mmCIF file of C-alpha atoms in Angstrom:
data_model
loop_
_atom_site.group_PDB
_atom_site.id
_atom_site.type_symbol
_atom_site.label_atom_id
_atom_site.label_comp_id
_atom_site.label_asym_id
_atom_site.label_seq_id
_atom_site.Cartn_x
_atom_site.Cartn_y
_atom_site.Cartn_z
ATOM 1 C CA UNK A 1 -1.053 99.229 178.328
ATOM 2 C CA UNK A 2 -2.346 96.870 180.911
ATOM 3 C CA UNK A 3 -6.062 96.905 181.669
ATOM 4 C CA UNK A 4 -7.662 95.562 184.914
ATOM 5 C CA UNK A 5 -11.230 94.603 185.627
ATOM 6 C CA UNK A 6 -12.970 93.680 188.859
ATOM 7 C CA UNK A 7 -14.367 90.236 189.017
ATOM 8 C CA UNK A 8 -17.990 89.703 189.946
ATOM 9 C CA UNK A 9 -18.323 90.043 193.698
ATOM 10 C CA UNK A 10 -15.302 92.275 194.165
ATOM 11 C CA UNK A 11 -17.264 95.508 194.289
ATOM 12 C CA UNK A 12 -17.881 97.080 197.739
ATOM 13 C CA UNK A 13 -21.466 96.910 199.012
ATOM 14 C CA UNK A 14 -22.871 99.924 200.747
ATOM 15 C CA UNK A 15 -24.914 99.178 203.870
ATOM 16 C CA UNK A 16 -27.551 101.360 205.638
ATOM 17 C CA UNK A 17 -25.586 103.795 207.781
ATOM 18 C CA UNK A 18 -28.249 103.442 210.435
ATOM 19 C CA UNK A 19 -28.316 99.705 210.344
ATOM 20 C CA UNK A 20 -26.523 98.203 213.285
ATOM 21 C CA UNK A 21 -25.790 101.580 214.918
ATOM 22 C CA UNK A 22 -25.961 101.527 218.775
ATOM 23 C CA UNK A 23 -29.079 103.142 220.308
ATOM 24 C CA UNK A 24 -28.538 105.950 222.878
ATOM 25 C CA UNK A 25 -31.016 105.215 225.648
ATOM 26 C CA UNK A 26 -30.411 108.572 227.287
ATOM 27 C CA UNK A 27 -31.878 110.378 224.330
ATOM 28 C CA UNK A 28 -35.665 110.205 224.090
ATOM 29 C CA UNK A 29 -36.975 108.943 220.868
ATOM 30 C CA UNK A 30 -39.626 111.078 219.309
ATOM 31 C CA UNK A 31 -42.320 108.687 218.138
ATOM 32 C CA UNK A 32 -43.456 111.263 215.651
ATOM 33 C CA UNK A 33 -40.139 111.069 213.921
ATOM 34 C CA UNK A 34 -39.810 107.563 212.649
ATOM 35 C CA UNK A 35 -36.318 106.512 211.812
ATOM 36 C CA UNK A 36 -35.313 106.897 208.233
ATOM 37 C CA UNK A 37 -36.379 103.987 206.129
ATOM 38 C CA UNK A 38 -33.851 101.270 205.749
ATOM 39 C CA UNK A 39 -32.009 101.855 202.512
ATOM 40 C CA UNK A 40 -31.674 98.790 200.377
ATOM 41 C CA UNK A 41 -28.105 97.750 199.728
ATOM 42 C CA UNK A 42 -26.661 99.290 196.656
ATOM 43 C CA UNK A 43 -27.021 96.957 193.731
ATOM 44 C CA UNK A 44 -23.812 95.729 192.225
ATOM 45 C CA UNK A 45 -23.287 97.067 188.739
ATOM 46 C CA UNK A 46 -23.600 94.534 185.983
ATOM 47 C CA UNK A 47 -20.304 92.781 185.345
ATOM 48 C CA UNK A 48 -18.302 94.556 182.719
ATOM 49 C CA UNK A 49 -18.246 92.683 179.435
ATOM 50 C CA UNK A 50 -15.152 90.586 178.896
ATOM 51 C CA UNK A 51 -12.584 92.545 176.927
ATOM 52 C CA UNK A 52 -12.109 91.489 173.337
ATOM 53 C CA UNK A 53 -8.849 89.689 172.724
ATOM 54 C CA UNK A 54 -6.271 92.242 171.920
ATOM 55 C CA UNK A 55 -4.901 92.015 168.374
ATOM 56 C CA UNK A 56 -1.496 93.449 169.050
ATOM 57 C CA UNK A 57 0.352 90.421 167.642
ATOM 58 C CA UNK A 58 -1.891 90.007 164.653
ATOM 59 C CA UNK A 59 0.148 92.280 162.449
ATOM 60 C CA UNK A 60 3.516 90.427 162.689
ATOM 61 C CA UNK A 61 1.892 86.981 162.755
ATOM 62 C CA UNK A 62 -0.265 87.771 159.756
ATOM 63 C CA UNK A 63 2.739 89.179 157.947
ATOM 64 C CA UNK A 64 4.829 86.099 158.623
ATOM 65 C CA UNK A 65 1.973 83.861 157.560
ATOM 66 C CA UNK A 66 1.559 85.824 154.359
ATOM 67 C CA UNK A 67 5.266 85.606 153.629
ATOM 68 C CA UNK A 68 5.216 81.850 154.249
ATOM 69 C CA UNK A 69 2.272 81.389 151.899
ATOM 70 C CA UNK A 70 3.896 83.452 149.177
ATOM 71 C CA UNK A 71 7.185 81.605 149.603
ATOM 72 C CA UNK A 72 5.430 78.261 149.305
ATOM 73 C CA UNK A 73 3.618 79.415 146.196
ATOM 74 C CA UNK A 74 6.583 80.985 144.515
ATOM 75 C CA UNK A 75 9.144 78.319 145.418
ATOM 76 C CA UNK A 76 12.375 78.639 143.493
ATOM 77 C CA UNK A 77 11.578 82.147 142.242
ATOM 78 C CA UNK A 78 11.555 83.262 145.875
ATOM 79 C CA UNK A 79 14.773 81.385 146.526
ATOM 80 C CA UNK A 80 16.492 83.313 143.748
ATOM 81 C CA UNK A 81 15.042 86.656 144.872
ATOM 82 C CA UNK A 82 16.171 85.945 148.444
ATOM 83 C CA UNK A 83 19.612 85.087 147.155
ATOM 84 C CA UNK A 84 19.846 88.367 145.276
ATOM 85 C CA UNK A 85 18.604 90.431 148.226
ATOM 86 C CA UNK A 86 20.827 88.820 150.839
ATOM 87 C CA UNK A 87 23.881 88.160 148.729
ATOM 88 C CA UNK A 88 23.686 84.489 149.655
ATOM 89 C CA UNK A 89 25.342 82.117 147.219
ATOM 90 C CA UNK A 90 22.955 79.237 147.757
ATOM 91 C CA UNK A 91 21.608 77.471 144.709
ATOM 92 C CA UNK A 92 18.140 78.535 143.645
ATOM 93 C CA UNK A 93 15.978 75.455 143.394
ATOM 94 C CA UNK A 94 12.354 74.827 142.588
ATOM 95 C CA UNK A 95 9.780 72.325 141.524
ATOM 96 C CA UNK A 96 8.660 72.204 137.926
ATOM 97 C CA UNK A 97 5.517 74.129 138.922
ATOM 98 C CA UNK A 98 7.582 77.269 139.474
ATOM 99 C CA UNK A 99 7.465 79.820 136.672
ATOM 100 C CA UNK A 100 10.666 81.702 135.987
ATOM 101 C CA UNK A 101 8.748 83.236 133.104
ATOM 102 C CA UNK A 102 5.276 84.796 133.526
ATOM 103 C CA UNK A 103 2.525 82.185 133.526
ATOM 104 C CA UNK A 104 0.934 83.860 130.513
ATOM 105 C CA UNK A 105 4.195 83.274 128.613
ATOM 106 C CA UNK A 106 4.755 79.688 129.707
ATOM 107 C CA UNK A 107 6.156 77.706 126.804
ATOM 108 C CA UNK A 108 7.026 80.809 124.798
ATOM 109 C CA UNK A 109 10.532 80.146 123.489
ATOM 110 C CA UNK A 110 11.458 83.817 123.110
ATOM 111 C CA UNK A 111 10.464 84.597 126.699
ATOM 112 C CA UNK A 112 12.283 81.541 128.065
ATOM 113 C CA UNK A 113 15.398 82.425 126.095
ATOM 114 C CA UNK A 114 15.373 86.019 127.369
ATOM 115 C CA UNK A 115 14.974 84.857 130.974
ATOM 116 C CA UNK A 116 17.543 82.038 131.009
ATOM 117 C CA UNK A 117 20.222 83.030 128.480
ATOM 118 C CA UNK A 118 22.050 85.279 131.003
ATOM 119 C CA UNK A 119 22.597 82.148 133.120
ATOM 120 C CA UNK A 120 24.261 80.110 130.343
ATOM 121 C CA UNK A 121 27.941 80.597 129.443
ATOM 122 C CA UNK A 122 30.442 79.486 126.801
ATOM 123 C CA UNK A 123 33.451 77.511 128.055
ATOM 124 C CA UNK A 124 36.760 77.250 126.198
ATOM 125 C CA UNK A 125 39.144 74.727 127.740
ATOM 126 C CA UNK A 126 42.756 74.125 126.728
ATOM 127 C CA UNK A 127 44.491 70.845 127.523
ATOM 128 C CA UNK A 128 47.400 68.742 126.277
ATOM 129 C CA UNK A 129 45.094 67.114 123.690
ATOM 130 C CA UNK A 130 43.872 70.366 122.242
ATOM 131 C CA UNK A 131 41.052 72.807 122.790
ATOM 132 C CA UNK A 132 37.376 72.152 123.390
ATOM 133 C CA UNK A 133 34.329 74.360 123.398
ATOM 134 C CA UNK A 134 31.342 73.680 125.595
ATOM 135 C CA UNK A 135 28.714 75.380 127.668
ATOM 136 C CA UNK A 136 27.851 75.769 131.328
ATOM 137 C CA UNK A 137 25.051 76.875 133.647
ATOM 138 C CA UNK A 138 25.561 79.514 136.350
ATOM 139 C CA UNK A 139 24.140 78.259 139.661
ATOM 140 C CA UNK A 140 25.326 80.975 142.083
ATOM 141 C CA UNK A 141 25.687 84.714 141.721
ATOM 142 C CA UNK A 142 29.412 84.570 142.534
ATOM 143 C CA UNK A 143 30.186 82.300 139.584
ATOM 144 C CA UNK A 144 29.758 78.613 140.374
ATOM 145 C CA UNK A 145 29.070 76.879 137.060
ATOM 146 C CA UNK A 146 27.941 73.328 136.326
ATOM 147 C CA UNK A 147 29.143 71.720 133.109
ATOM 148 C CA UNK A 148 30.141 68.314 131.761
ATOM 149 C CA UNK A 149 33.292 66.637 132.975
ATOM 150 C CA UNK A 150 34.321 65.960 129.378
ATOM 151 C CA UNK A 151 34.270 69.709 128.627
ATOM 152 C CA UNK A 152 36.962 70.572 131.211
ATOM 153 C CA UNK A 153 38.635 67.230 131.891
ATOM 154 C CA UNK A 154 42.401 67.645 131.962
ATOM 155 C CA UNK A 155 42.193 71.349 131.156
ATOM 156 C CA UNK A 156 45.257 73.462 131.920
ATOM 157 C CA UNK A 157 43.320 76.705 131.447
ATOM 158 C CA UNK A 158 39.640 77.603 131.228
ATOM 159 C CA UNK A 159 38.115 80.747 129.800
ATOM 160 C CA UNK A 160 34.428 81.496 130.321
ATOM 161 C CA UNK A 161 32.382 84.054 128.401
ATOM 162 C CA UNK A 162 29.005 85.180 129.690
ATOM 163 C CA UNK A 163 25.950 86.008 127.614
ATOM 164 C CA UNK A 164 26.817 89.706 127.957
ATOM 165 C CA UNK A 165 30.256 89.125 126.433
ATOM 166 C CA UNK A 166 32.304 89.474 129.622
ATOM 167 C CA UNK A 167 35.185 87.016 129.982
ATOM 168 C CA UNK A 168 36.517 85.324 133.111
ATOM 169 C CA UNK A 169 39.206 82.848 134.020
ATOM 170 C CA UNK A 170 37.855 79.784 135.808
ATOM 171 C CA UNK A 171 39.253 77.035 137.982
ATOM 172 C CA UNK A 172 37.962 73.487 138.358
ATOM 173 C CA UNK A 173 36.399 72.944 141.795
ATOM 174 C CA UNK A 174 35.450 69.294 141.409
ATOM 175 C CA UNK A 175 34.778 66.617 138.803
ATOM 176 C CA UNK A 176 32.733 63.429 138.756
ATOM 177 C CA UNK A 177 33.524 61.385 135.678
ATOM 178 C CA UNK A 178 31.013 58.700 136.645
ATOM 179 C CA UNK A 179 28.211 61.208 136.143
ATOM 180 C CA UNK A 180 30.045 63.279 133.498
ATOM 181 C CA UNK A 181 29.686 66.362 135.712
ATOM 182 C CA UNK A 182 32.068 69.122 136.749
ATOM 183 C CA UNK A 183 31.869 72.274 138.842
ATOM 184 C CA UNK A 184 34.022 75.276 137.973
ATOM 185 C CA UNK A 185 34.314 78.675 139.655
ATOM 186 C CA UNK A 186 34.887 82.040 138.002
ATOM 187 C CA UNK A 187 37.578 84.289 139.439
ATOM 188 C CA UNK A 188 36.422 87.689 140.647
ATOM 189 C CA UNK A 189 32.783 87.279 139.623
ATOM 190 C CA UNK A 190 29.765 88.724 141.431
ATOM 191 C CA UNK A 191 26.200 89.732 140.686
ATOM 192 C CA UNK A 192 25.675 87.058 138.043
ATOM 193 C CA UNK A 193 22.211 85.759 137.277
ATOM 194 C CA UNK A 194 21.894 82.225 138.617
ATOM 195 C CA UNK A 195 19.583 79.785 136.891
ATOM 196 C CA UNK A 196 16.734 78.152 138.775
ATOM 197 C CA UNK A 197 17.151 74.393 139.028
ATOM 198 C CA UNK A 198 13.893 72.528 138.516
ATOM 199 C CA UNK A 199 12.733 69.010 139.320
ATOM 200 C CA UNK A 200 13.533 66.456 136.628
ATOM 201 C CA UNK A 201 11.370 63.844 138.365
ATOM 202 C CA UNK A 202 8.327 65.757 137.122
ATOM 203 C CA UNK A 203 9.378 65.687 133.467
ATOM 204 C CA UNK A 204 7.139 63.743 131.090
ATOM 205 C CA UNK A 205 7.541 62.515 127.539
ATOM 206 C CA UNK A 206 6.108 65.148 125.215
ATOM 207 C CA UNK A 207 6.972 68.109 127.462
ATOM 208 C CA UNK A 208 8.196 71.205 125.644
ATOM 209 C CA UNK A 209 11.889 71.943 126.224
ATOM 210 C CA UNK A 210 14.391 74.605 125.180
ATOM 211 C CA UNK A 211 18.156 74.090 124.842
ATOM 212 C CA UNK A 212 20.677 76.925 125.189
ATOM 213 C CA UNK A 213 24.400 76.571 124.556
ATOM 214 C CA UNK A 214 27.345 77.397 122.330
ATOM 215 C CA UNK A 215 27.389 74.930 119.424
ATOM 216 C CA UNK A 216 30.476 75.429 117.255
ATOM 217 C CA UNK A 217 31.308 78.441 119.439
ATOM 218 C CA UNK A 218 28.080 80.232 118.532
ATOM 219 C CA UNK A 219 27.275 81.373 122.057
ATOM 220 C CA UNK A 220 23.704 81.878 123.163
ATOM 221 C CA UNK A 221 22.215 79.581 120.528
ATOM 222 C CA UNK A 222 18.622 78.621 121.337
ATOM 223 C CA UNK A 223 16.776 75.555 120.023
ATOM 224 C CA UNK A 224 13.528 73.927 121.091
ATOM 225 C CA UNK A 225 11.755 70.596 120.944
ATOM 226 C CA UNK A 226 10.166 68.036 123.225
ATOM 227 C CA UNK A 227 11.213 65.321 125.633
ATOM 228 C CA UNK A 228 11.228 62.210 123.440
ATOM 229 C CA UNK A 229 12.171 59.608 126.051
ATOM 230 C CA UNK A 230 13.140 59.249 129.704
ATOM 231 C CA UNK A 231 15.589 57.119 131.698
ATOM 232 C CA UNK A 232 17.691 56.327 128.655
ATOM 233 C CA UNK A 233 20.857 54.440 129.630
ATOM 234 C CA UNK A 234 23.674 56.487 128.108
ATOM 235 C CA UNK A 235 27.280 55.307 128.351
ATOM 236 C CA UNK A 236 30.146 57.791 128.089
ATOM 237 C CA UNK A 237 33.902 57.632 128.431
ATOM 238 C CA UNK A 238 35.696 58.578 131.634
ATOM 239 C CA UNK A 239 39.127 58.848 129.956
ATOM 240 C CA UNK A 240 40.672 62.305 129.644
ATOM 241 C CA UNK A 241 42.115 61.316 126.291
ATOM 242 C CA UNK A 242 38.602 60.939 124.892
ATOM 243 C CA UNK A 243 37.838 64.611 125.489
ATOM 244 C CA UNK A 244 35.581 65.900 122.708
ATOM 245 C CA UNK A 245 35.983 62.688 120.723
ATOM 246 C CA UNK A 246 39.673 63.175 119.993
ATOM 247 C CA UNK A 247 39.180 66.492 118.225
ATOM 248 C CA UNK A 248 36.169 66.057 115.945
ATOM 249 C CA UNK A 249 34.022 68.202 118.183
ATOM 250 C CA UNK A 250 31.733 65.386 119.296
ATOM 251 C CA UNK A 251 31.560 63.409 122.479
ATOM 252 C CA UNK A 252 31.548 59.606 121.961
ATOM 253 C CA UNK A 253 28.762 57.776 123.739
ATOM 254 C CA UNK A 254 26.680 54.652 123.391
ATOM 255 C CA UNK A 255 23.235 53.339 124.177
ATOM 256 C CA UNK A 256 21.246 50.326 123.108
ATOM 257 C CA UNK A 257 24.461 48.403 122.461
ATOM 258 C CA UNK A 258 25.658 50.837 119.774
ATOM 259 C CA UNK A 259 28.393 53.443 119.886
ATOM 260 C CA UNK A 260 28.087 56.910 118.403
ATOM 261 C CA UNK A 261 30.600 59.622 117.479
ATOM 262 C CA UNK A 262 33.587 57.342 117.933
ATOM 263 C CA UNK A 263 34.927 54.797 120.394
ATOM 264 C CA UNK A 264 34.138 55.413 124.037
ATOM 265 C CA UNK A 265 37.238 53.504 125.093
ATOM 266 C CA UNK A 266 37.644 50.925 127.802
ATOM 267 C CA UNK A 267 36.786 53.144 130.776
ATOM 268 C CA UNK A 268 33.117 54.103 130.696
ATOM 269 C CA UNK A 269 30.219 54.988 132.932
ATOM 270 C CA UNK A 270 26.465 54.821 132.399
ATOM 271 C CA UNK A 271 23.768 57.195 133.631
ATOM 272 C CA UNK A 272 20.045 57.686 133.126
ATOM 273 C CA UNK A 273 19.409 60.504 130.659
ATOM 274 C CA UNK A 274 16.573 62.633 129.346
ATOM 275 C CA UNK A 275 16.258 62.197 125.589
ATOM 276 C CA UNK A 276 15.206 65.212 123.545
ATOM 277 C CA UNK A 277 14.751 66.130 119.912
ATOM 278 C CA UNK A 278 15.797 69.739 120.583
ATOM 279 C CA UNK A 279 18.708 70.348 118.212
ATOM 280 C CA UNK A 280 22.074 69.788 119.929
ATOM 281 C CA UNK A 281 25.420 70.215 118.197
ATOM 282 C CA UNK A 282 29.097 70.087 119.237
ATOM 283 C CA UNK A 283 29.523 72.794 121.862
ATOM 284 C CA UNK A 284 26.107 72.293 123.464
ATOM 285 C CA UNK A 285 27.687 69.958 126.026
ATOM 286 C CA UNK A 286 27.247 71.334 129.527
ATOM 287 C CA UNK A 287 24.493 73.721 128.464
ATOM 288 C CA UNK A 288 20.953 74.019 129.726
ATOM 289 C CA UNK A 289 17.872 71.961 128.950
ATOM 290 C CA UNK A 290 14.936 74.056 130.145
ATOM 291 C CA UNK A 291 11.260 73.332 130.742
ATOM 292 C CA UNK A 292 8.318 75.455 129.606
ATOM 293 C CA UNK A 293 8.391 77.486 132.835
ATOM 294 C CA UNK A 294 12.065 78.431 132.543
ATOM 295 C CA UNK A 295 13.535 75.944 135.042
ATOM 296 C CA UNK A 296 16.698 73.960 134.290
ATOM 297 C CA UNK A 297 15.716 70.282 134.089
ATOM 298 C CA UNK A 298 18.909 68.877 132.574
ATOM 299 C CA UNK A 299 22.526 69.467 131.543
ATOM 300 C CA UNK A 300 22.984 68.619 127.871
ATOM 301 C CA UNK A 301 25.704 66.002 127.559
ATOM 302 C CA UNK A 302 25.620 63.992 124.324
ATOM 303 C CA UNK A 303 24.200 64.116 120.810
ATOM 304 C CA UNK A 304 24.172 61.750 117.880
ATOM 305 C CA UNK A 305 25.712 63.100 114.712
ATOM 306 C CA UNK A 306 25.196 61.722 111.235
ATOM 307 C CA UNK A 307 28.794 62.628 110.367
ATOM 308 C CA UNK A 308 31.311 59.776 110.376
ATOM 309 C CA UNK A 309 34.064 59.504 112.946
ATOM 310 C CA UNK A 310 36.603 60.798 110.449
ATOM 311 C CA UNK A 311 34.479 63.737 109.369
ATOM 312 C CA UNK A 312 35.074 67.206 110.642
ATOM 313 C CA UNK A 313 32.499 68.859 112.846
ATOM 314 C CA UNK A 314 31.371 70.959 109.897
ATOM 315 C CA UNK A 315 30.041 67.773 108.276
ATOM 316 C CA UNK A 316 28.121 66.821 111.404
ATOM 317 C CA UNK A 317 24.733 67.997 112.479
ATOM 318 C CA UNK A 318 21.874 67.264 114.808
ATOM 319 C CA UNK A 319 19.392 64.620 113.783
ATOM 320 C CA UNK A 320 17.114 65.147 116.772
ATOM 321 C CA UNK A 321 18.750 62.669 119.131
ATOM 322 C CA UNK A 322 20.209 64.419 122.154
ATOM 323 C CA UNK A 323 20.662 63.489 125.806
ATOM 324 C CA UNK A 324 20.792 65.460 129.030
ATOM 325 C CA UNK A 325 21.788 64.569 132.582
ATOM 326 C CA UNK A 326 18.683 65.044 134.797
ATOM 327 C CA UNK A 327 19.030 68.090 137.035
ATOM 328 C CA UNK A 328 18.128 66.067 140.128
ATOM 329 C CA UNK A 329 21.290 64.038 139.502
ATOM 330 C CA UNK A 330 23.212 67.314 139.407
ATOM 331 C CA UNK A 331 21.657 68.628 142.625
ATOM 332 C CA UNK A 332 22.387 65.406 144.496
ATOM 333 C CA UNK A 333 26.040 65.611 143.374
ATOM 334 C CA UNK A 334 26.697 69.269 144.216
ATOM 335 C CA UNK A 335 28.086 68.653 147.700
ATOM 336 C CA UNK A 336 30.461 66.061 146.284
ATOM 337 C CA UNK A 337 31.596 68.419 143.504
ATOM 338 C CA UNK A 338 32.148 71.296 145.931
ATOM 339 C CA UNK A 339 34.313 68.997 148.016
ATOM 340 C CA UNK A 340 36.515 68.217 145.006
ATOM 341 C CA UNK A 341 34.453 65.492 143.386
ATOM 342 C CA UNK A 342 34.863 61.736 143.271
ATOM 343 C CA UNK A 343 37.876 62.019 140.928
ATOM 344 C CA UNK A 344 40.021 63.997 143.371
#
């Protein structure tokens, strides 16, 4: 509704109707009847007060502002909720300040496990050198999964089992042996719970962490510990024939000039890793390393075992020396993996 107001000075002034009227000389003027007194001009009414600014747009603007503030505060949690509401298959990402778990439960292992376990899967890969068991992290609701390259390298078939027990067939989308990363995609999957990827740059030594994976095929196994070191130079093999350490269930790697779990071979690559004392065992490779707020901060990739190279995996065990690929390395490599990876 449009409103109009007269500006000061736009009002009509009313003059004396007798003022300026022509005199009729033929009509005698009765001196006893003086002319009517001159009427003063009508005073202009006081200017109407300026209308208050209309607030018609306040509702939508305030709503948008409120949504923006909430989105900034919630971060990755909002990204995941938006993904679920819109059906978008974008990766949910956040800073380490985001809480996937309630703030009152931050650091509570049981709560973290309940929140993140549905986003971690068991991977069984079959190749010409045998079978391997590893883990993976769901990053989109339609079944994109990040894992280690050495878990699926050279695989002729891949079976994935979710935390709920449902099985899928998966295909390799892309691999990057230089970072020991791979991206696989489930066939016919939808409505899966995607993990929230955190910010590994904010991780500090001493931070509480939780690891979830499928050691020895025991899916959904949860362990906890702390970050014991950062930026550890870990060297792993890029040869397909070195998959799972030639069959002993461990992945050969080296750091500090020493080799562990076997010979890494002649073709290797080195990356910066997060070191943790959370218990990792054969089968944890490709699984999730999670911060106290429930965000994925790393992909578990290597662990030292006290068992000798000739020992079976049943003789091996965690001694609190595990390594994970920082999640920021994973996020920066996603476009490359979706395009087929650097090994294609």
